[in-house]
XYZ file of C-alpha atoms in Angstrom:
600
model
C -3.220 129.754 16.544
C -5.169 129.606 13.079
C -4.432 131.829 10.161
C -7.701 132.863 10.948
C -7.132 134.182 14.335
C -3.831 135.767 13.520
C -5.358 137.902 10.409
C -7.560 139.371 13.174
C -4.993 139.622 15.851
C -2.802 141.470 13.577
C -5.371 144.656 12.361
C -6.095 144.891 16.272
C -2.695 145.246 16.925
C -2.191 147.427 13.871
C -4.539 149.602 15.856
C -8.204 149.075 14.008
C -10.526 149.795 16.616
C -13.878 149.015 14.840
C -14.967 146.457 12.533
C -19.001 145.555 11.194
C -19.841 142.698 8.963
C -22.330 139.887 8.892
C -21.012 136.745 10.299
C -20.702 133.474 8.186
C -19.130 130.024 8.358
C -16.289 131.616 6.063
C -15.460 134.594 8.548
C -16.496 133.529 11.662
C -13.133 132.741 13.425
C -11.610 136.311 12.052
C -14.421 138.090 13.286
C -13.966 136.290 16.721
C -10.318 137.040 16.846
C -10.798 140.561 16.150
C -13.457 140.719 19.013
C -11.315 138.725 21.008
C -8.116 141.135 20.715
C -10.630 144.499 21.403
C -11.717 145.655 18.036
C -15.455 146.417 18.655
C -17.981 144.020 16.339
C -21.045 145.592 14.938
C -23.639 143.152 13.513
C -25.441 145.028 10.118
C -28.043 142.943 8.848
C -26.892 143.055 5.294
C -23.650 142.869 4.291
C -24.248 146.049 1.487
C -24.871 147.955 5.159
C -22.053 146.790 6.921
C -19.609 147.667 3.916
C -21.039 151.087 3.981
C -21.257 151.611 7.843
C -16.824 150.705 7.454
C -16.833 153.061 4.832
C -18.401 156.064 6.616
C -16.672 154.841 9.910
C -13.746 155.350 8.026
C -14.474 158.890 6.016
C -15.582 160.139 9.939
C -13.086 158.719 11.944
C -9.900 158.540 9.587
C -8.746 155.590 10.331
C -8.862 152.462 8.620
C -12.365 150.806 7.849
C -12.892 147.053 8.259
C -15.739 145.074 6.984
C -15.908 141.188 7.376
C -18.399 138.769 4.946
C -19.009 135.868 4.335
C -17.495 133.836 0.952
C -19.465 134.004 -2.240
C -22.851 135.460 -1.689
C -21.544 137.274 1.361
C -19.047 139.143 -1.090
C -21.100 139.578 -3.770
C -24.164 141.503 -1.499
C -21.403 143.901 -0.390
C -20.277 144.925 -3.563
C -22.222 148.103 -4.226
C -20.745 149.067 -0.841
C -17.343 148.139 -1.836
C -17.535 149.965 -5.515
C -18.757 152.978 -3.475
C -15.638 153.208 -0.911
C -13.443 151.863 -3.866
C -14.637 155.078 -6.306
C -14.353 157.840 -2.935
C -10.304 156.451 -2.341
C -11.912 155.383 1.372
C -9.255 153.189 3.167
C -10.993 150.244 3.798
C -10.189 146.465 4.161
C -12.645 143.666 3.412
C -12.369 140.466 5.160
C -13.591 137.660 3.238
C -13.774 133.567 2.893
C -13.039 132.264 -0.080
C -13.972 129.342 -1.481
C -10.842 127.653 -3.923
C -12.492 124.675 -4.841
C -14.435 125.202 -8.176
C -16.965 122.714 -7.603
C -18.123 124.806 -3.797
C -21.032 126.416 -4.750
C -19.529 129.221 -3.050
C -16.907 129.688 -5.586
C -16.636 132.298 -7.338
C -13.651 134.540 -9.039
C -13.387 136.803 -6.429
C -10.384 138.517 -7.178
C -12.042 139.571 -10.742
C -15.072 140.916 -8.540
C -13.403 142.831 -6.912
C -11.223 144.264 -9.300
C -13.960 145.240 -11.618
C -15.868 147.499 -9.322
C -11.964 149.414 -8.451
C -10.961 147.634 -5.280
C -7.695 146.102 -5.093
C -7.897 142.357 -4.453
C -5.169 140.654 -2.107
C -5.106 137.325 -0.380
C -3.389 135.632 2.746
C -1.723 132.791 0.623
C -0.553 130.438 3.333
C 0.517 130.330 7.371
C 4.113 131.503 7.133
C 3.063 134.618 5.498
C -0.012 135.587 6.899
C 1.213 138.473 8.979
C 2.879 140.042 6.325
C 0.434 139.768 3.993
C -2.699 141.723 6.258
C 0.304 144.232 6.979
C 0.372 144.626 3.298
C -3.258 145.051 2.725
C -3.784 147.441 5.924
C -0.516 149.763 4.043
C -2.078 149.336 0.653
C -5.778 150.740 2.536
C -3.810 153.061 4.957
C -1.151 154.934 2.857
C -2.402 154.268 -0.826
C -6.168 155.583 0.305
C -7.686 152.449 -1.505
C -10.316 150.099 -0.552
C -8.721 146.237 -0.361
C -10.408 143.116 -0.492
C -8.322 140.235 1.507
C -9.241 137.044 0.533
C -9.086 134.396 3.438
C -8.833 130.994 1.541
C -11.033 128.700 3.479
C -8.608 125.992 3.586
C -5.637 128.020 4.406
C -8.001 129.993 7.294
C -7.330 126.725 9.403
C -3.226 126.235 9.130
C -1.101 126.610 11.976
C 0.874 129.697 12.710
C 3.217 130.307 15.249
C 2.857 133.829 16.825
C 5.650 135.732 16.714
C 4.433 139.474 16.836
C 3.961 142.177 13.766
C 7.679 142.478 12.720
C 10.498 139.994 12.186
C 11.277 136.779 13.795
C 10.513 134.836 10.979
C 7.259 137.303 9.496
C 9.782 139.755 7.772
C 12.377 142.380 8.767
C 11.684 146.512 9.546
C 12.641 147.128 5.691
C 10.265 144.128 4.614
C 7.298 145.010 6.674
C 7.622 148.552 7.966
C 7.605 149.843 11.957
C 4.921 149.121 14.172
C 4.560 152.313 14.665
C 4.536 153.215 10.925
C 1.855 150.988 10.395
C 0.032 152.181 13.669
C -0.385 155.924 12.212
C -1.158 155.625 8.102
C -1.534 159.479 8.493
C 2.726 159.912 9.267
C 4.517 158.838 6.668
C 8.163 158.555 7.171
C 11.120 160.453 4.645
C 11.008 158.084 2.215
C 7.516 157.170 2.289
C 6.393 161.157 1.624
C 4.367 161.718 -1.154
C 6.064 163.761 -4.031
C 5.953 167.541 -3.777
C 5.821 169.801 -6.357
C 8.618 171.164 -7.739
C 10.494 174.476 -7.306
C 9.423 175.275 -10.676
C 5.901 174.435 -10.306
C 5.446 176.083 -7.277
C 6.870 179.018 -8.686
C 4.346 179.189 -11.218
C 1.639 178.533 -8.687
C 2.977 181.871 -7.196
C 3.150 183.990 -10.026
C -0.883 182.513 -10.769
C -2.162 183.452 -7.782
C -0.186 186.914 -7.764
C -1.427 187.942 -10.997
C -5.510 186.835 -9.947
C -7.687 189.223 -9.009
C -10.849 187.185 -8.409
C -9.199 183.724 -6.879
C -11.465 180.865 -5.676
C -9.676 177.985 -3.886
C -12.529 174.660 -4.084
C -11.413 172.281 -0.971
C -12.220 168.153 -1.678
C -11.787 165.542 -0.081
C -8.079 165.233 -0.214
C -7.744 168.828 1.400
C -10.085 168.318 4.624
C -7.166 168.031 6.691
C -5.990 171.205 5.238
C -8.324 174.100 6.838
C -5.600 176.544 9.073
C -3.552 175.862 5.262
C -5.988 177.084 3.200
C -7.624 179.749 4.751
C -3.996 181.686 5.572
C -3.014 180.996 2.050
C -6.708 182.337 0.921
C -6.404 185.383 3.078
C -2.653 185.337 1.752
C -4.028 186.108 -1.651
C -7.456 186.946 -1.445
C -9.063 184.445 -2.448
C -12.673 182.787 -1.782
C -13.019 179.563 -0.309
C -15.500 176.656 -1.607
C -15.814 173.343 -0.985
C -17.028 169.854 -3.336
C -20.089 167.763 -1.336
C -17.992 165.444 0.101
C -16.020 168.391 2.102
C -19.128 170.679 3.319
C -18.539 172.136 6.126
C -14.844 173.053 5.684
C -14.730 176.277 5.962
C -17.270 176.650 8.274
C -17.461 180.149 10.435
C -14.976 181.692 7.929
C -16.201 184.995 6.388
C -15.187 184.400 3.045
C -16.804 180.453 2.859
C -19.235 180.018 -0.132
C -20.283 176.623 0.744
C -20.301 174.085 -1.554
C -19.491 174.381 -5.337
C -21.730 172.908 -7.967
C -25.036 171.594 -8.196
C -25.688 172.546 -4.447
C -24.258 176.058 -4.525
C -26.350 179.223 -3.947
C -26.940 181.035 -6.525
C -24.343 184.102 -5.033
C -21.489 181.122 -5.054
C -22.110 179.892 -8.580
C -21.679 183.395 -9.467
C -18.622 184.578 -7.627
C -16.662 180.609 -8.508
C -18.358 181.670 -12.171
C -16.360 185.043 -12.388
C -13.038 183.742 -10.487
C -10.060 183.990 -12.956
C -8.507 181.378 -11.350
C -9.561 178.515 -9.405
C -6.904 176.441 -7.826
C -8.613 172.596 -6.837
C -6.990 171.422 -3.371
C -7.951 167.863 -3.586
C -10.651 167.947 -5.781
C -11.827 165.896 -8.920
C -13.435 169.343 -10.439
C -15.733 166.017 -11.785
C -19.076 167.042 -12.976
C -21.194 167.738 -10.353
C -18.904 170.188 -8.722
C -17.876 172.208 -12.011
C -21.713 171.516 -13.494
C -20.500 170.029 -16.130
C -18.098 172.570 -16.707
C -19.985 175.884 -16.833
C -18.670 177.245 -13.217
C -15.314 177.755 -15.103
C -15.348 180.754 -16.854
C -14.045 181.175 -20.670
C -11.287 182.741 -19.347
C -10.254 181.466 -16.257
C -7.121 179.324 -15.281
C -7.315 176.127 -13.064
C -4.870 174.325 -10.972
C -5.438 171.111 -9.597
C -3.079 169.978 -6.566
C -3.487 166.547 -5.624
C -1.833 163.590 -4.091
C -3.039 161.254 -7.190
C -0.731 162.110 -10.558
C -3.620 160.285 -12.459
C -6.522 162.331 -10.956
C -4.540 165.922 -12.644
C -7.097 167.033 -15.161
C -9.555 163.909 -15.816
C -12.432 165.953 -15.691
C -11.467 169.104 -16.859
C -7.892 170.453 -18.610
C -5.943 172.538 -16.297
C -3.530 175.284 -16.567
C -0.951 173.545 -13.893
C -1.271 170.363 -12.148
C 0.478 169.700 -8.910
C 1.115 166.452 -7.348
C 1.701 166.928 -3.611
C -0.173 166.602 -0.053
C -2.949 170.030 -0.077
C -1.649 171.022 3.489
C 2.361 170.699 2.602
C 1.933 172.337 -0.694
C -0.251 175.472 0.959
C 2.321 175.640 3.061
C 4.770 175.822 0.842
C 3.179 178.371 -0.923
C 2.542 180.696 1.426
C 6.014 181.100 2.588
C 7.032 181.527 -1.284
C 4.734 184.394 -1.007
C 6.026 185.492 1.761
C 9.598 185.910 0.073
C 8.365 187.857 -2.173
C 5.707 190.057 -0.231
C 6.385 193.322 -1.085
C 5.498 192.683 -4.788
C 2.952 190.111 -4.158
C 1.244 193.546 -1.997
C 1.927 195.981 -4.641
C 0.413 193.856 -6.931
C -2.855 193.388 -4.846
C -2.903 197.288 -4.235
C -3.461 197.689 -8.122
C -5.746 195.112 -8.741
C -8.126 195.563 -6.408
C -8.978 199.580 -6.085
C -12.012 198.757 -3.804
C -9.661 197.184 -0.963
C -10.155 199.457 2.035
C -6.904 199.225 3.940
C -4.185 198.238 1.698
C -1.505 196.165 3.339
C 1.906 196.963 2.821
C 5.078 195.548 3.699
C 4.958 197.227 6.980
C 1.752 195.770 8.445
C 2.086 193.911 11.565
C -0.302 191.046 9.588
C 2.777 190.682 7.645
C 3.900 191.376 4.165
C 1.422 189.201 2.488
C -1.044 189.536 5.256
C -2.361 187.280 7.324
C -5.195 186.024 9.173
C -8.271 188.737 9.611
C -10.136 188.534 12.617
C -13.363 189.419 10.203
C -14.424 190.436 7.033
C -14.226 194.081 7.560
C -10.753 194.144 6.977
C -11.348 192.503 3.566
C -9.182 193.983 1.160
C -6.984 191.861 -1.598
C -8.301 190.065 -4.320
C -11.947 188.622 -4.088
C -12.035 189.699 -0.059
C -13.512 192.993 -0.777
C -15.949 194.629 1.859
C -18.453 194.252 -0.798
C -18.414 190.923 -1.739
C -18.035 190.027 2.349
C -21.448 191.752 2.949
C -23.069 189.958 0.054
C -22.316 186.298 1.334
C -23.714 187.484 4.744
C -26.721 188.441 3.007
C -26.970 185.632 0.682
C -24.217 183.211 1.482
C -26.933 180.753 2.626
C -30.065 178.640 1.166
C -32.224 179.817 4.323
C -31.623 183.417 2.821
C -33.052 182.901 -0.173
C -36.657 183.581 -0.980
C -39.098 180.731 -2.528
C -42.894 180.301 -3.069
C -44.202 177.037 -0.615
C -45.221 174.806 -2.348
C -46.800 172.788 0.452
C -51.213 172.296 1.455
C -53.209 169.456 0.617
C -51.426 167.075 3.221
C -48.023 167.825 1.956
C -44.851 169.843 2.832
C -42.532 171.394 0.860
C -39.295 169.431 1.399
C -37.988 173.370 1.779
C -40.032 174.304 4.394
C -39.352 171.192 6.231
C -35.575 171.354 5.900
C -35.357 174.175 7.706
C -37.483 173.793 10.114
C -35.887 170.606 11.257
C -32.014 172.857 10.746
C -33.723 175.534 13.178
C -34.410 172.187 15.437
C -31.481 170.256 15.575
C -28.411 170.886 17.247
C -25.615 172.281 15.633
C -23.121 169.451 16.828
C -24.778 167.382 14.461
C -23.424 164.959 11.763
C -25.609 164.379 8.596
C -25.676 161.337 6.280
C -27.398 162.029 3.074
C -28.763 159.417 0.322
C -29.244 159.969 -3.076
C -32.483 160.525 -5.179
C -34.853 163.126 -6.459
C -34.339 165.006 -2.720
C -31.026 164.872 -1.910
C -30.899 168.575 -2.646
C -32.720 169.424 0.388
C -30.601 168.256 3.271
C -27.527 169.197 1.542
C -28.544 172.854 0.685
C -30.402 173.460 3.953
C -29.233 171.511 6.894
C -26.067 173.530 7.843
C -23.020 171.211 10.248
C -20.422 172.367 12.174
C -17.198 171.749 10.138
C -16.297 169.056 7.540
C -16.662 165.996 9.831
C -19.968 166.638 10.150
C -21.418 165.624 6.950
C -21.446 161.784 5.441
C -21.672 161.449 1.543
C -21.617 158.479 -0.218
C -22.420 159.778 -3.094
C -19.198 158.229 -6.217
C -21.235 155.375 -7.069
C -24.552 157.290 -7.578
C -26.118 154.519 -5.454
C -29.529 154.561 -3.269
C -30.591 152.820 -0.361
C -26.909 153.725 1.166
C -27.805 156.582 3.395
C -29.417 154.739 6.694
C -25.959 152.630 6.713
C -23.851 156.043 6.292
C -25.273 157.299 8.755
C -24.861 154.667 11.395
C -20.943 154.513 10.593
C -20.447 158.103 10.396
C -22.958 158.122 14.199
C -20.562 155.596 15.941
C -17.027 157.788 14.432
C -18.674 160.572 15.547
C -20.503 159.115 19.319
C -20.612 163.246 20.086
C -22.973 165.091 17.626
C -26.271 164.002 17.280
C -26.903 161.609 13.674
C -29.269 162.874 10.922
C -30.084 160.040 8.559
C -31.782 161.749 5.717
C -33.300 159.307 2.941
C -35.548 159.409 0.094
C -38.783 156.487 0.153
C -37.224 154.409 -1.812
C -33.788 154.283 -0.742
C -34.949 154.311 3.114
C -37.239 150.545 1.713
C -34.233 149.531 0.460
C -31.692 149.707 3.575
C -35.304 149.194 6.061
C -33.338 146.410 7.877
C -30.931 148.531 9.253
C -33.300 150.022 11.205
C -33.095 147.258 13.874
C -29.306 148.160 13.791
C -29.821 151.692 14.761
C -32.236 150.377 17.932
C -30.013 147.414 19.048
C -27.126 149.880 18.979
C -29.462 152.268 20.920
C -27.975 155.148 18.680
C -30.225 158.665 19.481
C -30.919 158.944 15.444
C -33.132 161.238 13.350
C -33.999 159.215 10.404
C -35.911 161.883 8.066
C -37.859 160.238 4.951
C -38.661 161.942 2.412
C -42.081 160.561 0.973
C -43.280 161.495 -2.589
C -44.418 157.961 -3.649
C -42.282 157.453 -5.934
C -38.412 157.172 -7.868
C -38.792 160.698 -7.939
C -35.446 161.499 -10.151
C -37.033 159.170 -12.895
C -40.665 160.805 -12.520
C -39.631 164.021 -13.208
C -36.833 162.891 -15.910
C -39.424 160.891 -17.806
C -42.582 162.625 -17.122
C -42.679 165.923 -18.794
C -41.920 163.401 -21.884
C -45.381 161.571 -21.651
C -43.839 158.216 -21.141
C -45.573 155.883 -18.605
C -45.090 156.369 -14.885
C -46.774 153.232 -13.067
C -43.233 151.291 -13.013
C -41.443 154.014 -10.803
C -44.967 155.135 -8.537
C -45.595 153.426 -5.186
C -48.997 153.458 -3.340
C -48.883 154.810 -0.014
C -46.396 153.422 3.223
C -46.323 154.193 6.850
C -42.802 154.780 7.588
C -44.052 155.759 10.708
C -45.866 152.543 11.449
C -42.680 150.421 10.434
C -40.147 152.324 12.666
C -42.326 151.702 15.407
C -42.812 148.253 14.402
C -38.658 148.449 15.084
C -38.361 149.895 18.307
C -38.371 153.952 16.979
C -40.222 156.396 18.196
C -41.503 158.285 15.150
C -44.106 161.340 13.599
C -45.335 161.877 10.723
C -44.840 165.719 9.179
C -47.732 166.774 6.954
C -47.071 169.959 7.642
C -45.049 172.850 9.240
C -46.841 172.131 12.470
C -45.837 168.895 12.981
C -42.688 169.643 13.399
C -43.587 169.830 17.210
C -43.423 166.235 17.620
C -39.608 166.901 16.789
C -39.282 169.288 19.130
C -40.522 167.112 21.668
C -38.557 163.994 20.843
C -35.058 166.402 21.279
C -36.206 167.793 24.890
C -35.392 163.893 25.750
C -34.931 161.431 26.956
C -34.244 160.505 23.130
C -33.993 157.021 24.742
C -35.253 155.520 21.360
C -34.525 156.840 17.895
C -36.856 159.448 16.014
C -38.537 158.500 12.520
C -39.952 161.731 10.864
C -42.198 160.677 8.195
C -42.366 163.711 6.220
C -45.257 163.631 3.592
C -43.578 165.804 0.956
C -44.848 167.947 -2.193
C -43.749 167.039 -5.594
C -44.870 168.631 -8.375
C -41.536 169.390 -9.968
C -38.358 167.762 -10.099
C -35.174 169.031 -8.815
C -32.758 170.929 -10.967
C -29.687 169.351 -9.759
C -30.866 165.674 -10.591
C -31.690 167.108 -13.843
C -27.917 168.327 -14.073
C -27.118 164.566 -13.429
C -28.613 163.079 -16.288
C -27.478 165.257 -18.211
C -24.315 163.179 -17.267
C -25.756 160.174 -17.850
């Protein structure tokens, strides 16, 4: 076979299930041998789309993501998709031509591309080492959590190679290349692969941190969705709260003591309680700016540990007290049986600092002698878990909950008002893909999902026109929970051809726009300054008109009654997707995308 066909043959055998891409001269026979050995092909119309569609795939699914484009032009429309998986640490391979020959007017320095936007650029260099060197890019994507580029060298693409399987005979030996079933399951790592832990002496102080707290907050990121049953025994451990970044909504889900999400999306009762936390330990979480807001969610006073897997990520965005490298789920673990060698003082300790706990455990509690998991928050007690606190994030632990003065009439909604009329709607097994702009806000704060694999955010880059593509990767991940594409006008024109994706794959979609004419975020940045407007206003479209134009079925939402055309579309036979144009009010901007420039 070709070089070409055995780059393919080996990710299906490597066990990638899934790959999307636009096909080109330059990738054609790679795609082909991937389809050929079982990997399922989907055809994006843009190659920005397919990169993102891998990328969710891969944040839904957790395995691998694979993208294949063309050389040159097919590379270079993908790289906004590629800078956004490279800045989230998705795993995610890129298949790609290349052109060597300078005077091709496909050339370009690809390797330089690709390394400027944070991916990690590799190449298949010639036929007797082509096996080895996709098993090196799928480790590098698998175990190092980075997105790869793999540059297929149009000329070597058509040399001979001999097919010898994944390991040996002559492609490398076990120590060389690694086990098939090593590379099969990037989530096991072996002995000597492990990450390193802390050590005894900074989990120690770790203990003594959270012993002394008496208003913890543990915020859960990306690196720590794996990590619930972890957490949330080490949080009732030591009574601490439990928040979550964007990118991990939904963690915590169901759990009494779950704030939600941290930062520029948190209710105004969580940006209080995370506010007055004297310590907040980060499980996996860049504490960057939009989850801290820009700092002022940590208190004067209050100490912060950071556990992570990346030794560089400890304390980029803010300084911490302690700063852990380890896995979130090992290092909770470990942690909570530390604890539990020292219960009795660890519960003597909570007893004193926390006079409003109503049942005190002690070592004698069948819970055990740090406690463990309540059945509900009435037995709230140690640290932060106090009955009090419990009912208040009943009563206002949600958006819904809180109070606001409609803003809609005139042929408008409020984006409010529509939100949660369409969360009343929807099922809860739902999975929600968000894009960014002026209304991001919106879906975020007031579509709820069922756990933290039901919401998509591609969000590191700061990118729009991403969100119709998340959602179809995160939709086929996730074929079991009903997909919620939820764009701004803009960003929605700006991925529009991917709507003939979501009909030829016949996905049951709810693409929600949300229309204010305009770049909203720069409208309401710029306009209460007097500067000119008519560069970022847009007369009138009929997203409604254009989805059907694709195959959709779709309504337009002018108001709160409309929403019955919704309601129809989910009693079936949702044999086409749903387009809800939603006309929306927008007289002021949104704080949180004023938080962002503030960034800027």
């Amino acid at each position: 076979m070709i070089v070409a066909e055995a780059v393919g043959r080996v990710l299906a055998e490597a066990g990638v299930d899934t790959a999307f891409g636009v096909v080109g001269s330059g990738n054609f026979h790679v795609t082909n041998a991937l389809v050929a050995h079982g990997v399922r092909f989907v055809a994006a119309r843009h190659e920005g789309g397919a990169t993102t569609m891998a990328d969710a795939y891969a944040r839904m699914s957790g395995k691998v993501g694979i993208v294949s484009v063309h050389q040159g032009p097919g590379l270079t429309n993908a790289v906004t998709g590629i800078a956004e998986a490279a800045k989230s640490r998705t795993p995610l391979i890129v298949l790609t031509g290349e052109a060597t020959d300078v005077r091709s007017n496909f050339h370009i320095d690809q390797d330089a591309l690709a390394a400027s936007v944070g991916a990690v650029p590799l190449r298949v260099t010639e036929a007797g080492r082509a096996v080895e060197d996709t098993l090196s890019a799928y480790r590098t994507a698998a175990r190092d959590r980075r997105t790869v580029v793999l540059n297929l060298p149009l000329d070597v693409q058509q040399e001979l190679v001999e097919w010898r399987g994944l390991i040996g005979e002559p492609h490398g030996t076990p120590s060389a290349v690694g086990s098939l079933s090593a590379v099969k399951s990037p989530g096991t790592l072996s002995d000597a692969e492990s990450p390193r832990t802390p050590s005894a002496a900074e989990l120690g102080t770790l203990v003594r941190l959270l012993a002394e707290a008496r208003r913890p907050v543990f915020v859960a990121g990306r690196g720590a969705r794996h990590a619930r049953a972890e957490l949330e025994e080490l949080a009732d451990a030591t009574g601490a709260l439990l928040a979550t970044s964007a990118v991990a909504k939904g963690l915590f889900r169901g759990n009494p003591w779950d704030l939600d999400v941290s930062g520029g999306f948190a209710t105004p009762l969580a940006a209080e309680l995370i506010r007055d936390a004297d310590l907040i330990v980060a499980w996996g979480c860049a504490l960057n700016m939009w989850t801290t807001r820009h700092g002022r969610l940590i208190g004067e006073h209050t100490k912060l540990v950071q556990v992570d897997l990346d030794e560089s990520a400890l304390g980029v965005h803010r300084p911490v007290t302690l700063g852990l490298v380890g896995d979130t789920a090992t290092t909770a673990r470990t942690v909570l049986h530390a604890l539990a060698s020292t219960g009795e003082t660890l519960a003597q300790a909570g007893d004193a600092r926390d006079p409003a706990r109503d049942a005190p455990a002690t070592t004698g509690d069948a819970r055990g002698p740090v406690g463990n998991a309540r059945g509900s928050a009435g037995d709230a007690g140690r640290g932060y878990q106090s009955v009090e606190v419990a009912a208040r994030i009943r009563a206002e632990g949600r958006w819904q909950a809180m109070p606001y003065d409609d803003e809609g009439g005139d042929g408008l909604i409020d984006p409010r008002t529509l939100t949660i009329g369409l969360d009343d709607l929807l099922p809860g097994e739902r999975i929600v893909a968000v894009d960014s702009g002026n209304f991001m806000g919106y879906p975020a704060m007031f579509l709820d999902v069922p756990d933290e694999r039901g919401f998509c955010f591609t969000q590191a880059f700061q990118s729009i026109g991403l969100g119709l593509a998340t959602a179809i990767g995160a939709a086929l991940a996730r074929p079991d929970r009903l997909p919620v594409a939820a764009l701004g006008d803009g960003g929605a024109l700006m991925g529009i051809a991917e709507l003939d994706t979501v009909v030829r794959l016949g996905l049951p979609m709810v693409v929600v726009v949300y229309d204010d004419e305009a770049y909203g975020a720069e409208v309401h940045h710029f306009g209460p300054h007097g500067h000119p407007l008519g560069t970022v206003r847009f007369p009138p479209a009929d997203f409604a008109a254009i989805a059907t134009g694709y195959g959709f079925a779709a309504v337009t939402v002018t108001g709160p009654g409309d929403l019955a055309g919704v309601a129809e579309w989910l009693k079936g036979p949702r044999d086409r997707p749903l387009l809800v144009h939603a006309k929306v009010a927008g007289k002021r901007g949104s704080w949180w995308l004023e938080e962002a420039f503030k960034g800027h």
